[in-house]
GROMACS .gro file of C-alpha atoms in nm:
model
  430
    1UNK     CA    1  -3.786  -0.435   3.815
    2UNK     CA    2  -3.548  -0.693   3.672
    3UNK     CA    3  -3.278  -0.652   3.638
    4UNK     CA    4  -3.056  -0.670   3.266
    5UNK     CA    5  -2.893  -0.980   3.168
    6UNK     CA    6  -2.498  -0.965   3.129
    7UNK     CA    7  -2.449  -1.069   2.789
    8UNK     CA    8  -2.137  -1.297   2.809
    9UNK     CA    9  -1.778  -1.266   2.701
   10UNK     CA   10  -1.723  -1.377   2.289
   11UNK     CA   11  -1.443  -1.679   2.358
   12UNK     CA   12  -1.122  -1.600   2.267
   13UNK     CA   13  -1.003  -1.681   1.940
   14UNK     CA   14  -0.849  -2.027   1.910
   15UNK     CA   15  -0.606  -2.172   1.633
   16UNK     CA   16  -0.711  -2.476   1.467
   17UNK     CA   17  -0.369  -2.644   1.500
   18UNK     CA   18  -0.428  -2.964   1.382
   19UNK     CA   19  -0.515  -2.812   1.072
   20UNK     CA   20  -0.263  -2.566   1.033
   21UNK     CA   21   0.000  -2.828   1.059
   22UNK     CA   22  -0.192  -3.023   0.793
   23UNK     CA   23  -0.197  -2.752   0.603
   24UNK     CA   24   0.151  -2.663   0.648
   25UNK     CA   25   0.341  -3.013   0.629
   26UNK     CA   26   0.380  -3.122   0.283
   27UNK     CA   27   0.616  -2.774   0.259
   28UNK     CA   28   0.813  -2.914   0.549
   29UNK     CA   29   0.821  -3.249   0.426
   30UNK     CA   30   0.976  -3.123   0.063
   31UNK     CA   31   1.215  -2.853   0.255
   32UNK     CA   32   1.332  -3.203   0.419
   33UNK     CA   33   1.400  -3.381   0.161
   34UNK     CA   34   1.501  -3.083  -0.043
   35UNK     CA   35   1.772  -3.032   0.201
   36UNK     CA   36   1.875  -3.428   0.277
   37UNK     CA   37   1.947  -3.441  -0.146
   38UNK     CA   38   2.235  -3.144  -0.051
   39UNK     CA   39   2.323  -3.315   0.266
   40UNK     CA   40   2.450  -3.621   0.141
   41UNK     CA   41   2.484  -3.564  -0.238
   42UNK     CA   42   2.802  -3.637  -0.177
   43UNK     CA   43   2.821  -3.973  -0.041
   44UNK     CA   44   2.555  -4.146  -0.291
   45UNK     CA   45   2.683  -3.961  -0.623
   46UNK     CA   46   2.895  -4.244  -0.690
   47UNK     CA   47   2.632  -4.500  -0.635
   48UNK     CA   48   2.387  -4.355  -0.987
   49UNK     CA   49   2.723  -4.286  -1.158
   50UNK     CA   50   3.016  -4.424  -1.214
   51UNK     CA   51   3.252  -4.469  -0.957
   52UNK     CA   52   3.566  -4.422  -1.186
   53UNK     CA   53   3.548  -4.032  -1.215
   54UNK     CA   54   3.364  -3.873  -0.853
   55UNK     CA   55   3.407  -3.536  -1.018
   56UNK     CA   56   3.186  -3.638  -1.252
   57UNK     CA   57   2.891  -3.804  -1.042
   58UNK     CA   58   2.903  -3.494  -0.821
   59UNK     CA   59   2.840  -3.270  -1.092
   60UNK     CA   60   2.562  -3.463  -1.227
   61UNK     CA   61   2.384  -3.559  -0.883
   62UNK     CA   62   2.397  -3.155  -0.831
   63UNK     CA   63   2.268  -3.112  -1.179
   64UNK     CA   64   1.920  -3.336  -1.091
   65UNK     CA   65   1.978  -3.118  -0.806
   66UNK     CA   66   1.922  -2.775  -0.985
   67UNK     CA   67   1.684  -2.884  -1.246
   68UNK     CA   68   1.412  -2.978  -1.029
   69UNK     CA   69   1.416  -2.582  -1.015
   70UNK     CA   70   1.317  -2.585  -1.337
   71UNK     CA   71   1.041  -2.772  -1.317
   72UNK     CA   72   0.847  -2.586  -1.021
   73UNK     CA   73   0.708  -2.314  -1.225
   74UNK     CA   74   0.579  -2.572  -1.435
   75UNK     CA   75   0.431  -2.774  -1.164
   76UNK     CA   76   0.276  -2.421  -1.000
   77UNK     CA   77   0.080  -2.374  -1.267
   78UNK     CA   78  -0.068  -2.700  -1.303
   79UNK     CA   79  -0.087  -2.788  -0.983
   80UNK     CA   80  -0.224  -2.434  -0.858
   81UNK     CA   81  -0.459  -2.456  -1.175
   82UNK     CA   82  -0.531  -2.847  -1.051
   83UNK     CA   83  -0.678  -2.661  -0.725
   84UNK     CA   84  -0.871  -2.355  -0.844
   85UNK     CA   85  -1.108  -2.595  -1.045
   86UNK     CA   86  -1.050  -2.937  -0.775
   87UNK     CA   87  -1.001  -2.753  -0.461
   88UNK     CA   88  -0.718  -2.707  -0.241
   89UNK     CA   89  -0.759  -3.066  -0.046
   90UNK     CA   90  -0.730  -3.224  -0.351
   91UNK     CA   91  -0.423  -2.985  -0.464
   92UNK     CA   92  -0.260  -3.036  -0.107
   93UNK     CA   93  -0.360  -3.423  -0.158
   94UNK     CA   94  -0.169  -3.470  -0.471
   95UNK     CA   95   0.151  -3.239  -0.410
   96UNK     CA   96   0.224  -3.454  -0.071
   97UNK     CA   97   0.157  -3.790  -0.279
   98UNK     CA   98   0.387  -3.638  -0.514
   99UNK     CA   99   0.667  -3.590  -0.264
  100UNK     CA  100   0.662  -3.867  -0.023
  101UNK     CA  101   0.633  -4.104  -0.356
  102UNK     CA  102   0.970  -3.931  -0.447
  103UNK     CA  103   1.137  -3.939  -0.146
  104UNK     CA  104   1.062  -4.324  -0.136
  105UNK     CA  105   1.206  -4.439  -0.526
  106UNK     CA  106   1.492  -4.300  -0.423
  107UNK     CA  107   1.531  -4.423  -0.111
  108UNK     CA  108   1.507  -4.774  -0.276
  109UNK     CA  109   1.616  -4.721  -0.621
  110UNK     CA  110   1.920  -5.010  -0.762
  111UNK     CA  111   2.181  -4.828  -0.866
  112UNK     CA  112   2.476  -4.777  -1.120
  113UNK     CA  113   2.665  -5.065  -1.069
  114UNK     CA  114   2.284  -5.220  -1.045
  115UNK     CA  115   2.057  -5.112  -1.373
  116UNK     CA  116   2.357  -4.846  -1.570
  117UNK     CA  117   2.213  -4.559  -1.663
  118UNK     CA  118   1.839  -4.592  -1.568
  119UNK     CA  119   1.991  -4.520  -1.234
  120UNK     CA  120   2.061  -4.220  -1.288
  121UNK     CA  121   1.757  -4.139  -1.516
  122UNK     CA  122   1.477  -4.250  -1.265
  123UNK     CA  123   1.664  -4.011  -1.006
  124UNK     CA  124   1.611  -3.703  -1.244
  125UNK     CA  125   1.289  -3.831  -1.280
  126UNK     CA  126   1.188  -3.863  -0.896
  127UNK     CA  127   1.413  -3.530  -0.850
  128UNK     CA  128   1.167  -3.331  -1.142
  129UNK     CA  129   0.833  -3.497  -0.985
  130UNK     CA  130   0.974  -3.361  -0.648
  131UNK     CA  131   1.053  -3.006  -0.815
  132UNK     CA  132   0.706  -3.014  -0.945
  133UNK     CA  133   0.539  -3.068  -0.617
  134UNK     CA  134   0.723  -2.821  -0.443
  135UNK     CA  135   0.622  -2.554  -0.729
  136UNK     CA  136   0.234  -2.644  -0.680
  137UNK     CA  137   0.271  -2.706  -0.236
  138UNK     CA  138   0.376  -2.357  -0.197
  139UNK     CA  139   0.023  -2.200  -0.422
  140UNK     CA  140  -0.205  -2.412  -0.302
  141UNK     CA  141  -0.086  -2.426   0.064
  142UNK     CA  142  -0.043  -2.022   0.099
  143UNK     CA  143  -0.390  -2.033  -0.084
  144UNK     CA  144  -0.517  -2.296   0.135
  145UNK     CA  145  -0.433  -2.101   0.501
  146UNK     CA  146  -0.535  -1.738   0.417
  147UNK     CA  147  -0.884  -1.870   0.274
  148UNK     CA  148  -0.909  -2.053   0.629
  149UNK     CA  149  -0.803  -1.765   0.839
  150UNK     CA  150  -1.022  -1.483   0.954
  151UNK     CA  151  -0.952  -1.168   0.767
  152UNK     CA  152  -0.796  -1.015   1.090
  153UNK     CA  153  -0.569  -1.320   1.175
  154UNK     CA  154  -0.443  -1.396   0.853
  155UNK     CA  155  -0.047  -1.335   0.942
  156UNK     CA  156  -0.118  -1.474   1.271
  157UNK     CA  157  -0.208  -1.833   1.038
  158UNK     CA  158  -0.010  -1.782   0.747
  159UNK     CA  159   0.294  -1.801   1.019
  160UNK     CA  160   0.217  -2.153   1.069
  161UNK     CA  161   0.436  -2.248   0.687
  162UNK     CA  162   0.781  -2.116   0.724
  163UNK     CA  163   0.717  -2.228   1.086
  164UNK     CA  164   0.674  -2.627   0.900
  165UNK     CA  165   0.975  -2.492   0.703
  166UNK     CA  166   1.223  -2.369   0.923
  167UNK     CA  167   1.159  -2.688   1.146
  168UNK     CA  168   1.216  -2.934   0.862
  169UNK     CA  169   1.559  -2.753   0.743
  170UNK     CA  170   1.654  -2.800   1.155
  171UNK     CA  171   1.560  -3.172   1.190
  172UNK     CA  172   1.708  -3.219   0.826
  173UNK     CA  173   2.057  -3.101   0.923
  174UNK     CA  174   2.034  -3.288   1.295
  175UNK     CA  175   1.964  -3.598   1.117
  176UNK     CA  176   2.279  -3.531   0.879
  177UNK     CA  177   2.457  -3.497   1.227
  178UNK     CA  178   2.295  -3.779   1.341
  179UNK     CA  179   2.412  -4.012   1.049
  180UNK     CA  180   2.743  -3.893   0.994
  181UNK     CA  181   2.846  -3.929   1.392
  182UNK     CA  182   2.719  -4.310   1.444
  183UNK     CA  183   2.780  -4.477   1.074
  184UNK     CA  184   3.132  -4.436   0.937
  185UNK     CA  185   3.176  -4.301   0.541
  186UNK     CA  186   3.122  -4.673   0.397
  187UNK     CA  187   2.789  -4.712   0.540
  188UNK     CA  188   2.719  -4.362   0.406
  189UNK     CA  189   2.805  -4.436   0.087
  190UNK     CA  190   2.649  -4.766   0.091
  191UNK     CA  191   2.286  -4.721   0.282
  192UNK     CA  192   2.305  -4.424   0.511
  193UNK     CA  193   2.159  -4.193   0.308
  194UNK     CA  194   1.884  -4.403   0.196
  195UNK     CA  195   1.741  -4.413   0.553
  196UNK     CA  196   1.745  -4.036   0.518
  197UNK     CA  197   1.516  -3.983   0.262
  198UNK     CA  198   1.306  -4.273   0.327
  199UNK     CA  199   1.252  -4.078   0.689
  200UNK     CA  200   1.147  -3.812   0.434
  201UNK     CA  201   0.861  -4.013   0.279
  202UNK     CA  202   0.765  -4.177   0.621
  203UNK     CA  203   0.702  -3.780   0.683
  204UNK     CA  204   0.506  -3.720   0.397
  205UNK     CA  205   0.272  -4.060   0.445
  206UNK     CA  206   0.194  -3.927   0.821
  207UNK     CA  207   0.136  -3.578   0.666
  208UNK     CA  208  -0.107  -3.743   0.395
  209UNK     CA  209  -0.302  -3.913   0.655
  210UNK     CA  210  -0.348  -3.575   0.820
  211UNK     CA  211  -0.466  -3.367   0.518
  212UNK     CA  212  -0.679  -3.654   0.456
  213UNK     CA  213  -0.913  -3.485   0.721
  214UNK     CA  214  -0.924  -3.138   0.595
  215UNK     CA  215  -1.209  -2.970   0.472
  216UNK     CA  216  -1.260  -2.727   0.155
  217UNK     CA  217  -1.228  -2.398   0.160
  218UNK     CA  218  -1.582  -2.216   0.157
  219UNK     CA  219  -1.398  -1.919  -0.036
  220UNK     CA  220  -1.306  -2.165  -0.310
  221UNK     CA  221  -1.649  -2.345  -0.303
  222UNK     CA  222  -1.838  -2.041  -0.355
  223UNK     CA  223  -1.603  -1.913  -0.658
  224UNK     CA  224  -1.574  -2.265  -0.777
  225UNK     CA  225  -1.789  -2.211  -1.049
  226UNK     CA  226  -1.628  -1.873  -1.167
  227UNK     CA  227  -1.349  -2.036  -1.219
  228UNK     CA  228  -1.439  -2.356  -1.417
  229UNK     CA  229  -1.581  -2.056  -1.648
  230UNK     CA  230  -1.160  -1.897  -1.637
  231UNK     CA  231  -1.022  -1.996  -1.921
  232UNK     CA  232  -0.623  -1.952  -2.027
  233UNK     CA  233  -0.561  -1.855  -1.683
  234UNK     CA  234  -0.254  -1.749  -1.615
  235UNK     CA  235  -0.278  -1.518  -1.926
  236UNK     CA  236  -0.530  -1.358  -1.706
  237UNK     CA  237  -0.326  -1.261  -1.427
  238UNK     CA  238  -0.110  -1.107  -1.678
  239UNK     CA  239  -0.370  -0.879  -1.851
  240UNK     CA  240  -0.611  -0.801  -1.553
  241UNK     CA  241  -0.357  -0.817  -1.235
  242UNK     CA  242  -0.074  -0.696  -1.410
  243UNK     CA  243   0.069  -0.455  -1.102
  244UNK     CA  244   0.011  -0.802  -0.877
  245UNK     CA  245   0.220  -0.979  -1.061
  246UNK     CA  246   0.500  -0.808  -1.094
  247UNK     CA  247   0.492  -0.664  -0.725
  248UNK     CA  248   0.482  -1.047  -0.670
  249UNK     CA  249   0.829  -1.105  -0.880
  250UNK     CA  250   1.030  -0.796  -0.740
  251UNK     CA  251   0.918  -0.912  -0.288
  252UNK     CA  252   0.964  -1.258  -0.397
  253UNK     CA  253   1.336  -1.172  -0.613
  254UNK     CA  254   1.437  -1.057  -0.275
  255UNK     CA  255   1.283  -1.282  -0.046
  256UNK     CA  256   1.442  -1.622  -0.239
  257UNK     CA  257   1.774  -1.442  -0.258
  258UNK     CA  258   1.743  -1.351   0.100
  259UNK     CA  259   1.633  -1.767   0.216
  260UNK     CA  260   1.961  -1.887  -0.032
  261UNK     CA  261   2.223  -1.651   0.116
  262UNK     CA  262   2.148  -1.689   0.469
  263UNK     CA  263   2.038  -2.106   0.387
  264UNK     CA  264   2.235  -2.238   0.135
  265UNK     CA  265   2.514  -2.043  -0.010
  266UNK     CA  266   2.665  -1.881   0.289
  267UNK     CA  267   2.718  -2.142   0.446
  268UNK     CA  268   3.029  -2.344   0.172
  269UNK     CA  269   3.126  -1.974   0.084
  270UNK     CA  270   3.202  -1.966   0.466
  271UNK     CA  271   3.368  -2.254   0.474
  272UNK     CA  272   3.520  -2.238   0.148
  273UNK     CA  273   3.627  -1.827   0.067
  274UNK     CA  274   3.657  -1.687   0.449
  275UNK     CA  275   3.823  -2.042   0.547
  276UNK     CA  276   3.526  -2.076   0.837
  277UNK     CA  277   3.547  -2.348   1.090
  278UNK     CA  278   3.294  -2.617   0.905
  279UNK     CA  279   3.158  -2.724   1.299
  280UNK     CA  280   3.093  -2.340   1.401
  281UNK     CA  281   2.929  -2.234   1.035
  282UNK     CA  282   2.659  -2.529   1.078
  283UNK     CA  283   2.629  -2.407   1.477
  284UNK     CA  284   2.579  -2.082   1.388
  285UNK     CA  285   2.333  -2.142   1.087
  286UNK     CA  286   2.111  -2.424   1.351
  287UNK     CA  287   2.106  -2.128   1.618
  288UNK     CA  288   1.958  -1.896   1.344
  289UNK     CA  289   1.731  -2.143   1.226
  290UNK     CA  290   1.607  -2.175   1.593
  291UNK     CA  291   1.566  -1.817   1.626
  292UNK     CA  292   1.365  -1.774   1.320
  293UNK     CA  293   1.091  -2.047   1.374
  294UNK     CA  294   1.103  -1.908   1.722
  295UNK     CA  295   1.018  -1.522   1.532
  296UNK     CA  296   0.743  -1.600   1.250
  297UNK     CA  297   0.435  -1.673   1.497
  298UNK     CA  298   0.509  -1.291   1.667
  299UNK     CA  299   0.574  -1.140   1.311
  300UNK     CA  300   0.299  -1.304   1.140
  301UNK     CA  301   0.100  -1.165   1.482
  302UNK     CA  302   0.247  -0.803   1.412
  303UNK     CA  303   0.117  -0.781   1.075
  304UNK     CA  304  -0.259  -0.836   1.176
  305UNK     CA  305  -0.202  -0.598   1.441
  306UNK     CA  306   0.008  -0.286   1.241
  307UNK     CA  307  -0.020  -0.389   0.905
  308UNK     CA  308   0.125  -0.629   0.627
  309UNK     CA  309   0.330  -0.316   0.425
  310UNK     CA  310   0.505  -0.155   0.695
  311UNK     CA  311   0.719  -0.515   0.840
  312UNK     CA  312   0.789  -0.563   0.438
  313UNK     CA  313   0.970  -0.180   0.443
  314UNK     CA  314   1.108  -0.204   0.720
  315UNK     CA  315   1.256  -0.637   0.665
  316UNK     CA  316   1.403  -0.455   0.242
  317UNK     CA  317   1.519  -0.166   0.387
  318UNK     CA  318   1.686  -0.347   0.673
  319UNK     CA  319   1.844  -0.593   0.394
  320UNK     CA  320   1.945  -0.321   0.178
  321UNK     CA  321   2.197  -0.152   0.410
  322UNK     CA  322   2.265  -0.417   0.643
  323UNK     CA  323   2.339  -0.702   0.369
  324UNK     CA  324   2.667  -0.563   0.281
  325UNK     CA  325   2.833  -0.492   0.597
  326UNK     CA  326   2.691  -0.868   0.719
  327UNK     CA  327   2.923  -1.005   0.503
  328UNK     CA  328   3.259  -0.855   0.641
  329UNK     CA  329   3.146  -1.098   0.949
  330UNK     CA  330   3.178  -1.432   0.811
  331UNK     CA  331   3.485  -1.484   0.862
  332UNK     CA  332   3.687  -1.773   1.114
  333UNK     CA  333   3.504  -1.685   1.434
  334UNK     CA  334   3.183  -1.847   1.564
  335UNK     CA  335   3.073  -1.482   1.787
  336UNK     CA  336   3.072  -1.297   1.410
  337UNK     CA  337   2.889  -1.593   1.234
  338UNK     CA  338   2.626  -1.598   1.477
  339UNK     CA  339   2.598  -1.258   1.442
  340UNK     CA  340   2.514  -1.306   1.034
  341UNK     CA  341   2.315  -1.578   1.071
  342UNK     CA  342   2.078  -1.477   1.332
  343UNK     CA  343   1.994  -1.106   1.224
  344UNK     CA  344   1.993  -1.192   0.815
  345UNK     CA  345   1.711  -1.543   0.908
  346UNK     CA  346   1.534  -1.293   1.168
  347UNK     CA  347   1.524  -1.017   0.901
  348UNK     CA  348   1.428  -1.328   0.677
  349UNK     CA  349   1.143  -1.398   0.882
  350UNK     CA  350   0.969  -1.096   0.900
  351UNK     CA  351   0.899  -1.138   0.528
  352UNK     CA  352   0.896  -1.544   0.585
  353UNK     CA  353   0.561  -1.487   0.820
  354UNK     CA  354   0.375  -1.326   0.608
  355UNK     CA  355   0.444  -1.407   0.241
  356UNK     CA  356   0.135  -1.663   0.160
  357UNK     CA  357  -0.108  -1.412   0.316
  358UNK     CA  358   0.046  -1.138   0.107
  359UNK     CA  359   0.036  -1.371  -0.232
  360UNK     CA  360  -0.317  -1.452  -0.128
  361UNK     CA  361  -0.424  -1.106  -0.074
  362UNK     CA  362  -0.267  -1.041  -0.484
  363UNK     CA  363  -0.529  -1.245  -0.659
  364UNK     CA  364  -0.844  -1.321  -0.627
  365UNK     CA  365  -0.996  -1.683  -0.548
  366UNK     CA  366  -1.045  -1.831  -0.925
  367UNK     CA  367  -0.667  -1.703  -1.004
  368UNK     CA  368  -0.535  -1.712  -0.707
  369UNK     CA  369  -0.315  -2.076  -0.662
  370UNK     CA  370  -0.264  -2.044  -1.094
  371UNK     CA  371  -0.103  -1.666  -1.029
  372UNK     CA  372   0.099  -1.730  -0.724
  373UNK     CA  373   0.204  -2.104  -0.828
  374UNK     CA  374   0.370  -1.944  -1.201
  375UNK     CA  375   0.487  -1.586  -1.082
  376UNK     CA  376   0.621  -1.710  -0.703
  377UNK     CA  377   0.781  -1.995  -0.852
  378UNK     CA  378   0.900  -1.863  -1.153
  379UNK     CA  379   1.093  -1.541  -0.994
  380UNK     CA  380   1.177  -1.857  -0.686
  381UNK     CA  381   1.393  -2.061  -1.041
  382UNK     CA  382   1.544  -1.767  -1.155
  383UNK     CA  383   1.675  -1.633  -0.859
  384UNK     CA  384   1.764  -1.851  -0.601
  385UNK     CA  385   1.856  -2.170  -0.838
  386UNK     CA  386   2.126  -1.977  -0.934
  387UNK     CA  387   2.216  -1.824  -0.592
  388UNK     CA  388   2.472  -2.087  -0.466
  389UNK     CA  389   2.651  -2.046  -0.867
  390UNK     CA  390   2.618  -1.679  -0.855
  391UNK     CA  391   2.850  -1.625  -0.529
  392UNK     CA  392   3.054  -1.921  -0.634
  393UNK     CA  393   3.154  -1.754  -0.972
  394UNK     CA  394   3.186  -1.412  -0.801
  395UNK     CA  395   3.429  -1.599  -0.550
  396UNK     CA  396   3.637  -1.753  -0.813
  397UNK     CA  397   3.664  -1.417  -0.930
  398UNK     CA  398   3.774  -1.272  -0.648
  399UNK     CA  399   3.497  -1.078  -0.643
  400UNK     CA  400   3.256  -1.226  -0.408
  401UNK     CA  401   3.137  -0.858  -0.274
  402UNK     CA  402   2.958  -0.802  -0.481
  403UNK     CA  403   2.725  -1.134  -0.482
  404UNK     CA  404   2.616  -0.927  -0.145
  405UNK     CA  405   2.564  -0.591  -0.374
  406UNK     CA  406   2.318  -0.774  -0.600
  407UNK     CA  407   2.104  -0.885  -0.320
  408UNK     CA  408   2.158  -0.461  -0.213
  409UNK     CA  409   2.027  -0.343  -0.513
  410UNK     CA  410   1.730  -0.631  -0.478
  411UNK     CA  411   1.635  -0.504  -0.161
  412UNK     CA  412   1.602  -0.172  -0.296
  413UNK     CA  413   1.364  -0.329  -0.583
  414UNK     CA  414   1.224  -0.478  -0.399
  415UNK     CA  415   1.179  -0.185  -0.159
  416UNK     CA  416   1.002   0.067  -0.461
  417UNK     CA  417   0.740  -0.232  -0.521
  418UNK     CA  418   0.581  -0.271  -0.205
  419UNK     CA  419   0.598   0.070  -0.151
  420UNK     CA  420   0.325   0.011  -0.463
  421UNK     CA  421   0.135  -0.271  -0.277
  422UNK     CA  422  -0.220  -0.181  -0.103
  423UNK     CA  423  -0.233  -0.220   0.281
  424UNK     CA  424  -0.396  -0.547   0.351
  425UNK     CA  425  -0.453  -0.586   0.697
  426UNK     CA  426  -0.803  -0.726   0.810
  427UNK     CA  427  -0.924  -0.710   0.440
  428UNK     CA  428  -1.186  -1.012   0.335
  429UNK     CA  429  -0.998  -1.212   0.047
  430UNK     CA  430  -1.168  -1.133  -0.363
   0.00000   0.00000   0.00000
């Protein structure tokens, strides 16, 4: 009797790491640039505005930073629609070109002394281009990562998006530490800040080169004709998918408040209103950021095994319960600051790791990039763009705790919205 032929076991799935890095690098470049701008604006503000009034120069430079937020929804809508019509790869090449271009332009901009008021106008235009590019980058890269992922591994693929973000934030902060230690104050003001922007531009060019080798997603190719036949896509997201739009806005509200609380607003709050040592704050933030990066992939894999919805419910419930108690630990003590940043950022990683997957699962392919681009970025502009202003204003009014209650209320709203989400683990994209 002939022996039975044994079937070879299936090969284990291998992550296409180069593809995932190429898809995620645009987000890394943008957040690198965003962080560099915030870190070094105190040095270059008088390069673009009259030196005689440093306070006015700082306000002008900060306003250019803030204004870029409000171009994100426009960029998300326009560049998202471009990706729905022309392809995810084309959309991602365009966004990274805008990012790298904006950064390199800022690196070589003439100063106020050289060209007068043309200098701040050019700075503002470069920041608007970068704001629009980030709006398109989130939607296009999220859609790409979700569409190339096997359904059973979409959470793992999705995790690379915020691994890149966290890594960029960490590298930008370390570059800030390096330049401020190597160069003196005059050198930083005259040319040191340009080095940081040039580094962001070069990183963008590397990303552009990597992205040229990406393949278009099968999901887009199969639905391209449908996307081209779709009229008024933004209106369609509201008319045909109103629940998805509300759900996206609700959990994005908490997501963006979590992000800006721990990555942005807490640092000046701790230093200015709780008298914390600046070095301790930056060290605690760096430890929290490193832990955030380390947690993203395991949390993405966890969602593939146990589901997106339970993970999101744990995240929103924990923020609702813990955010106010954590605020009492923001004080001049390294140990308590480490607890605040590590707990806050590990909780945020629960959502960030799977955000591209969740958002992509809400909309059909022909509306995916448009739907995410417009509504995600509008929510971020409204709640994220105002978070540092709100915490500062409430602290100045002697009500700093109100901000943390505000975040807690947002967490309750997000929790209720997440309860209405269907479980999408392992599902095929529409």
